[in-house]
Short mmCIF file of C-alpha atoms in Angstrom, two decimals:
data_model
loop_
_atom_site.label_atom_id
_atom_site.label_comp_id
_atom_site.label_asym_id
_atom_site.label_seq_id
_atom_site.Cartn_x
_atom_site.Cartn_y
_atom_site.Cartn_z
CA MET O 1 102.64 113.60 111.31
CA ALA O 2 106.21 114.40 111.68
CA LYS O 3 106.64 111.60 114.00
CA THR O 4 105.11 109.37 111.39
CA ARG O 5 107.34 110.59 108.75
CA ASP O 6 110.34 110.17 111.08
CA ASP O 7 108.96 106.50 112.00
CA HIS O 8 109.17 105.82 108.15
CA LYS O 9 112.57 107.13 107.77
CA LEU O 10 113.75 105.05 110.63
CA VAL O 11 112.02 101.96 109.49
CA ALA O 12 113.49 102.50 105.86
CA ARG O 13 116.84 102.64 107.53
CA LEU O 14 116.12 99.49 109.51
CA HIS O 15 115.21 97.71 106.36
CA THR O 16 118.53 98.55 104.92
CA GLY O 17 120.05 96.72 107.68
CA ASP O 18 121.30 99.92 109.57
CA LYS O 19 121.87 98.59 113.37
CA ALA O 20 122.21 102.23 114.49
CA ALA O 21 118.64 102.71 113.61
CA PHE O 22 117.52 99.72 115.70
CA GLU O 23 119.60 100.95 118.52
CA GLN O 24 117.69 104.29 118.21
CA VAL O 25 114.55 102.50 118.28
CA VAL O 26 115.50 100.70 121.37
CA ALA O 27 116.79 103.95 122.93
CA GLU O 28 113.51 105.81 121.94
CA TYR O 29 110.97 103.03 122.81
CA GLY O 30 112.78 101.10 125.50
CA GLU O 31 111.52 102.93 128.47
CA GLY O 32 107.91 103.24 127.44
CA VAL O 33 107.92 99.29 126.45
CA ALA O 34 109.24 98.46 129.84
CA GLY O 35 106.71 100.63 131.57
CA LEU O 36 103.95 98.88 129.61
CA VAL O 37 105.43 95.40 130.29
CA TYR O 38 105.66 96.18 134.04
CA ARG O 39 102.06 97.10 134.17
CA LEU O 40 100.71 94.27 132.04
CA LEU O 41 102.49 91.90 134.15
CA GLY O 42 100.80 93.13 137.16
CA TRP O 43 103.73 95.34 138.58
CA SER O 44 105.93 92.23 139.10
CA GLY O 45 107.68 89.55 136.88
CA ASP O 46 110.39 89.36 134.54
CA VAL O 47 110.30 92.89 133.12
CA ASP O 48 113.88 92.57 131.85
CA ASP O 49 113.24 89.44 129.89
CA VAL O 50 109.89 90.31 128.49
CA THR O 51 111.26 93.78 127.44
CA GLN O 52 114.15 91.96 125.68
CA ASP O 53 111.87 89.39 124.03
CA VAL O 54 109.65 92.29 122.76
CA PHE O 55 112.68 93.93 120.92
CA LEU O 56 114.15 90.67 119.79
CA ALA O 57 110.60 90.08 118.02
CA VAL O 58 110.86 93.75 116.69
CA TYR O 59 114.43 93.24 115.35
CA ARG O 60 113.05 89.74 113.63
CA HIS O 61 109.93 90.75 112.19
CA LEU O 62 110.57 94.29 111.24
CA HIS O 63 110.29 93.41 107.50
CA ARG O 64 106.48 92.77 108.31
CA PHE O 65 105.78 96.44 109.60
CA ARG O 66 103.58 97.77 106.68
CA GLY O 67 103.54 101.18 108.16
CA ASP O 68 99.88 101.53 108.27
CA CYS O 69 99.94 102.41 111.86
CA SER O 70 102.63 104.22 113.93
CA LEU O 71 105.80 102.31 114.93
CA LYS O 72 104.85 102.83 118.62
CA SER O 73 101.48 101.14 118.02
CA TRP O 74 103.32 98.34 116.43
CA ILE O 75 105.95 97.81 119.06
CA PHE O 76 103.21 98.00 121.78
CA THR O 77 101.11 95.36 119.84
CA ILE O 78 104.22 93.03 120.10
CA ALA O 79 104.61 93.99 123.82
CA VAL O 80 101.00 93.15 124.51
CA ASN O 81 101.23 89.79 122.70
CA GLN O 82 104.58 89.03 124.67
CA CYS O 83 103.05 89.97 127.97
CA ARG O 84 100.24 87.57 127.22
CA SER O 85 102.93 84.93 126.45
CA ALA O 86 104.78 85.57 129.71
CA ARG O 87 101.66 85.33 131.66
CA TYR O 88 100.54 82.17 130.09
CA ARG O 89 104.01 80.86 130.71
CA ARG O 90 103.81 81.91 134.22
CA MET O 91 100.42 80.40 134.89
CA ILE O 92 101.81 76.97 133.35
CA ARG O 93 104.86 77.11 135.53
CA PHE O 94 102.95 77.62 138.69
CA LYS O 95 100.30 75.09 137.86
CA ARG O 96 103.08 72.45 137.23
CA ARG O 97 104.77 73.21 140.58
CA GLY O 98 101.19 73.41 142.11
CA THR O 99 101.80 76.71 143.96
CA GLN O 100 100.20 79.94 143.64
CA PRO O 101 102.07 83.01 141.87
CA ALA O 102 103.65 85.02 144.60
CA ARG O 103 101.75 88.23 145.19
CA GLU O 104 102.66 91.13 147.08
CA GLN O 105 101.05 90.28 150.61
CA PRO O 106 99.78 93.27 152.74
CA CYS O 107 101.36 93.50 156.27
CA ALA O 108 99.70 95.95 158.37
CA SER O 109 102.45 95.95 160.98
CA THR O 110 105.18 96.83 158.41
CA LEU O 111 103.59 98.78 155.72
CA ALA O 112 101.85 102.03 156.16
CA GLN O 113 98.16 102.00 155.42
CA GLN O 114 98.38 104.05 152.01
CA GLU O 115 100.88 101.56 150.71
CA GLU O 116 98.60 98.91 151.67
CA VAL O 117 95.76 100.53 149.73
CA HIS O 118 98.00 100.92 146.47
CA GLN O 119 99.09 97.25 146.76
CA ALA O 120 95.35 96.09 147.00
CA VAL O 121 94.58 98.49 143.99
CA ARG O 122 97.53 96.87 142.04
CA ARG O 123 96.34 93.38 142.90
CA ALA O 124 92.71 94.16 141.95
CA VAL O 125 94.19 95.26 138.41
CA ALA O 126 96.41 92.23 137.98
CA ARG O 127 93.45 90.07 138.82
CA LEU O 128 91.36 91.47 136.10
CA PRO O 129 91.17 88.98 132.94
CA ALA O 130 93.39 90.09 130.14
CA ARG O 131 90.58 91.34 128.03
CA LEU O 132 89.69 93.86 130.64
CA ARG O 133 93.23 94.39 132.09
CA GLU O 134 94.80 95.28 128.68
CA PRO O 135 92.60 98.26 127.82
CA VAL O 136 92.59 99.56 131.27
CA VAL O 137 96.46 99.71 131.29
CA LEU O 138 96.76 101.07 127.69
CA VAL O 139 94.00 103.94 128.22
CA TYR O 140 94.25 104.81 131.82
CA LEU O 141 97.88 104.13 132.60
CA GLU O 142 99.71 104.44 129.23
CA GLY O 143 97.36 107.45 128.33
CA LEU O 144 96.78 105.99 124.62
CA ALA O 145 93.91 107.07 122.66
CA VAL O 146 91.03 104.51 122.36
CA ALA O 147 91.45 104.56 118.58
CA GLU O 148 95.08 103.53 118.97
CA VAL O 149 94.32 100.91 121.63
CA CYS O 150 91.61 99.40 119.32
CA ARG O 151 94.37 99.18 116.65
CA ILE O 152 96.75 97.44 119.19
CA LEU O 153 94.27 94.99 120.62
CA LYS O 154 92.48 94.56 117.24
CA ILE O 155 89.01 95.26 118.71
CA SER O 156 86.21 97.76 117.85
CA THR O 157 85.84 101.12 119.60
CA ASN O 158 82.53 99.99 121.07
CA ALA O 159 84.22 96.77 122.26
CA CYS O 160 86.91 98.90 123.81
CA HIS O 161 84.54 101.17 125.61
CA VAL O 162 82.52 98.20 126.74
CA ARG O 163 85.63 96.37 128.24
CA LEU O 164 86.66 99.78 129.95
CA SER O 165 83.36 100.00 131.51
CA ARG O 166 83.07 96.31 132.69
CA ALA O 167 86.63 96.71 134.06
CA ARG O 168 85.79 99.70 136.10
CA ASP O 169 82.73 98.03 137.55
CA ARG O 170 84.79 95.01 138.33
CA LEU O 171 87.40 97.03 140.04
CA ARG O 172 84.73 99.18 141.89
CA LYS O 173 83.45 95.81 143.20
CA LEU O 174 87.00 94.49 144.00
CA LEU O 175 87.95 97.64 145.75
CA GLU O 176 84.87 98.28 147.70
CA ASP O 177 86.72 96.81 150.96
CA VAL O 178 89.61 98.82 150.21
CA SER O 179 87.76 102.12 149.84
CA VAL O 180 86.65 101.91 153.40
CA LEU O 181 90.23 101.90 154.44
CA MET I 1 84.71 112.41 133.30
CA LYS I 2 87.39 109.82 133.59
CA GLN I 3 89.44 111.91 136.05
CA HIS I 4 86.86 112.28 138.57
CA ASP I 5 86.22 108.39 138.90
CA PRO I 6 87.39 107.56 142.32
CA VAL I 7 88.48 103.91 140.91
CA LEU I 8 90.67 105.59 138.36
CA ASP I 9 92.15 108.00 140.79
CA MET I 10 93.06 104.99 143.07
CA ILE I 11 94.57 103.12 139.93
CA HIS I 12 96.84 106.19 139.10
CA LYS I 13 98.02 106.62 142.54
CA ALA I 14 98.73 102.80 142.73
CA ASP I 15 100.73 102.97 139.67
CA ALA I 16 102.64 105.95 140.70
CA ALA I 17 103.43 104.39 143.88
CA ALA I 18 104.91 101.31 142.25
CA GLN I 19 108.47 101.66 142.32
CA ARG I 20 109.79 100.61 139.05
CA ARG I 21 113.66 99.90 138.44
CA CYS I 22 115.11 100.88 135.25
CA VAL I 23 115.27 98.57 132.48
CA GLN I 24 118.27 98.32 130.38
CA VAL I 25 117.63 96.61 126.85
CA ASP I 26 120.81 94.76 125.84
CA VAL I 27 121.08 95.23 122.02
CA GLN I 28 124.10 93.11 121.53
CA GLN I 29 122.30 90.32 123.30
CA ILE I 30 119.26 90.69 120.70
CA TYR I 31 121.80 90.47 117.83
CA VAL I 32 123.44 87.32 119.48
CA ARG I 33 119.76 85.74 120.08
CA ASP I 34 118.72 86.48 116.51
CA ARG I 35 121.57 84.84 115.15
CA ARG I 36 121.25 81.61 117.34
CA VAL I 37 117.32 81.54 116.48
CA ARG I 38 118.23 81.82 112.89
CA GLN I 39 120.87 79.16 113.04
CA ILE I 40 118.42 77.00 114.72
CA GLN I 41 115.81 77.66 112.16
CA ARG I 42 118.18 76.83 109.28
CA ARG I 43 119.11 73.50 111.03
CA LEU I 44 115.61 72.55 111.44
CA GLY I 45 114.71 73.35 107.89
CA VAL I 46 117.62 71.20 106.67
CA ALA I 47 116.69 68.50 108.99
CA ALA I 48 113.09 68.62 107.79
CA ILE I 49 114.06 68.43 104.15
CA MET I 50 116.16 65.34 104.81
CA VAL I 51 113.44 63.66 106.68
CA LEU I 52 111.25 64.57 103.71
CA VAL I 53 113.64 62.98 101.41
CA LEU I 54 114.24 59.98 103.27
CA ALA I 55 110.53 59.32 103.64
CA VAL I 56 109.95 59.79 99.81
CA ILE I 57 113.08 57.38 99.20
CA LEU I 58 111.60 54.80 101.49
CA SER I 59 107.99 55.02 100.38
CA LEU I 60 108.94 54.47 96.65
CA PRO I 61 107.37 51.16 95.45
CA HIS I 62 110.13 48.80 94.85
CA ARG I 63 109.19 47.14 91.10
CA PRO I 64 111.77 44.89 89.73
CA LYS I 65 111.86 44.52 85.84
CA PRO I 66 110.63 41.33 84.71
CA GLY I 67 113.59 39.07 83.89
CA VAL I 68 116.12 41.29 85.56
CA LEU I 69 117.42 40.51 89.15
CA ALA I 70 116.13 42.92 91.60
CA PRO I 71 118.85 45.20 92.59
CA GLU I 72 120.03 45.05 96.30
CA THR I 73 117.76 47.34 98.39
CA PRO I 74 119.89 49.80 100.32
CA SER I 75 120.22 48.78 103.61
CA LEU I 76 119.59 50.97 106.73
CA ALA I 77 123.49 51.37 107.31
CA VAL I 78 123.95 52.66 103.77
CA LEU I 79 120.92 55.16 104.37
CA GLU I 80 122.42 56.17 107.72
CA ALA I 81 125.74 56.75 105.85
CA GLN I 82 123.87 59.04 103.21
CA ALA I 83 122.33 60.88 105.85
CA ASP I 84 125.46 61.52 107.81
CA MET I 85 126.91 62.78 104.31
CA LEU I 86 123.99 64.98 103.93
CA LEU I 87 124.26 66.33 107.23
CA ALA I 88 127.95 66.90 106.90
CA ARG I 89 127.16 68.78 103.68
CA ALA I 90 124.65 70.74 105.53
CA ASP I 91 127.09 71.75 108.10
CA PHE I 92 129.74 72.85 105.50
CA LEU I 93 127.31 74.86 103.68
CA LEU I 94 126.20 76.56 106.90
CA ASP I 95 129.94 77.22 107.61
CA MET I 96 130.41 78.63 104.28
CA GLU I 97 127.37 80.93 104.67
CA VAL I 98 128.69 82.21 107.85
CA GLU I 99 131.93 83.12 105.99
CA VAL I 100 130.02 84.74 103.34
CA GLN I 101 128.07 86.66 105.92
CA LYS I 102 131.44 87.84 107.41
CA HIS I 103 132.62 88.91 104.10
CA LEU I 104 129.27 90.90 103.37
CA ASP I 105 129.57 92.53 106.67
CA THR I 106 133.12 93.50 105.96
CA ALA I 107 132.11 94.97 102.56
CA ALA I 108 129.14 96.83 104.18
CA ARG I 109 131.85 98.27 106.78
CA ILE I 110 134.04 99.25 103.85
CA SER I 111 131.35 101.04 101.98
CA ALA I 112 130.05 102.87 105.15
CA LEU I 113 133.71 104.10 105.49
CA GLU I 114 134.00 105.11 101.94
CA SER I 115 130.59 107.27 102.22
CA LYS I 116 132.02 108.74 105.43
CA MET I 117 135.35 109.71 103.48
CA ASN I 118 133.28 111.26 100.69
CA GLU I 119 131.55 113.34 103.22
CA ILE I 120 134.86 114.96 104.22
CA LYS I 121 135.36 118.31 102.73
CA ASP I 122 138.25 118.84 100.20
CA PRO I 123 140.68 121.13 102.20
CA LEU I 124 141.54 122.93 99.02
CA ASP I 125 137.82 124.25 98.98
CA GLN I 126 138.00 125.16 102.67
CA VAL I 127 141.48 127.26 101.88
CA LYS I 128 139.66 129.01 98.84
CA ALA I 129 136.69 129.84 101.26
CA GLU I 130 139.03 131.38 103.88
CA VAL I 131 140.95 133.48 101.11
CA ASP I 132 137.61 134.55 99.74
CA LYS I 133 136.52 135.67 103.28
CA ALA I 134 139.90 137.45 103.90
CA ALA I 135 139.60 139.39 100.59
CA ARG I 136 135.98 140.23 101.29
CA ALA I 137 136.77 141.57 104.91
CA MET I 138 139.65 143.83 103.44
CA VAL I 139 137.40 145.02 100.82
CA VAL I 140 134.73 145.95 103.48
CA CYS I 141 137.38 147.74 105.62
CA ALA I 142 138.59 149.68 102.57
CA ASP I 143 134.78 150.70 101.86
CA ARG I 144 134.63 152.02 105.28
CA PHE I 145 137.94 154.15 104.84
CA ARG I 146 136.37 155.45 101.74
CA GLY I 147 133.19 156.54 103.45
CA THR I 148 135.05 158.19 106.18
CA PRO I 149 136.51 161.72 105.47
CA GLY I 150 140.27 162.02 105.56
CA LEU I 151 140.85 158.23 105.08
CA ARG I 152 140.84 158.02 101.36
CA ARG I 153 144.55 157.21 101.04
CA GLU I 154 144.14 154.35 103.37
CA ALA I 155 141.18 153.23 101.35
CA ILE I 156 143.34 153.42 98.19
CA ALA I 157 146.12 151.32 99.92
CA LYS I 158 143.55 148.79 101.10
CA TYR I 159 142.10 148.43 97.82
CA LYS I 160 145.65 147.93 96.10
CA ARG I 161 146.46 145.65 98.74
CA VAL I 162 143.62 143.48 97.89
CA VAL I 163 144.37 143.72 94.08
CA ALA I 164 148.04 142.56 94.88
CA LEU I 165 147.32 139.82 97.45
CA PHE I 166 144.36 138.14 95.54
CA PRO I 167 144.68 138.78 91.85
CA ASP I 168 142.47 135.93 90.79
CA ASN I 169 139.89 136.52 93.37
CA PRO I 170 136.38 138.23 92.28
CA TRP I 171 136.82 140.53 95.07
CA ALA I 172 140.11 141.96 93.49
CA ASP I 173 137.88 143.04 90.48
CA ILE I 174 135.43 144.79 92.86
CA ALA I 175 138.58 146.53 94.55
CA GLN I 176 140.03 147.46 91.03
CA LYS I 177 136.80 148.99 90.27
CA ARG I 178 136.66 150.98 93.26
CA LEU I 179 140.03 152.10 93.08
CA LEU I 180 139.46 153.39 89.49
CA ALA I 181 136.41 155.25 90.84
CA LEU I 182 138.46 156.80 93.62
CA THR I 183 141.67 157.71 91.39
CA HIS I 184 139.43 159.17 88.49
#
């Protein structure tokens, strides 16, 4: 509650054009947004650029923040949308070039077995479609509450649970071979 | 329940093992990009309006009055010249806006400095507070002397000193009262 009140004060300061308030927002949420972006982009990609884009969008569209959710949820919603755009741009770029996105390739001779497993798991999560990957990252890796995730992704609680369940099933199938390792 | 799912455990471990470098968000770059985007949007808006105006002008039906010679239709060169003029005017207005924005920024900075100046405490008040503190300390000291057997004289001297040094202070009135109580 106190956090929400602080957010409202911060937003009120931002609406008055207080640049120090924006810098405070960046300092407070920069690390969290970068982490989310890194995970949503599949532990690779231009995290710096996308994070910068997220905060540019926050700065430009701050007047649209109505305060009916926490500032963190609002910023995370923007981050999710920016990541979708970034992945789409990346896909278009690779399609145009006719090559596949560079993925971390396991190399048994140089990497430890454990690291190989981790890479396989990360690849499996990155291969999930966006509608399954986003709830997984937000709920299991970012540790957000389901209600908050529903607000960010604009889906119902039921849909969120269904997606999480499907994602777990899909991952279980994808990681069957890895589990044997 | 979620914690015991081996798939989730694997995801957590894989995420923890991913080495993420520190990301620095450049706020100044955000401001610069924001300004650039706004400028482009303004230019696009002006261009769109001009295109619209030109389209309206070109689509107007040409109806010469009966018996009056038709006025010469504006040639493409004239329209281009008009468009150039409008563009030059738009650029001038944009420059003006930038100047006004600069002035507004300066005014905002000045008002911020003024509010900071208002926050600075009056040194006279601080001095008064210090004097008040000193008088109070002396009265407290004299009170201690008064309460100690054999130090009555010192207490009287202290009270007198307070009255002499801080005649306008409320502590001088207190010292005066205690002095009267001691001497009578």
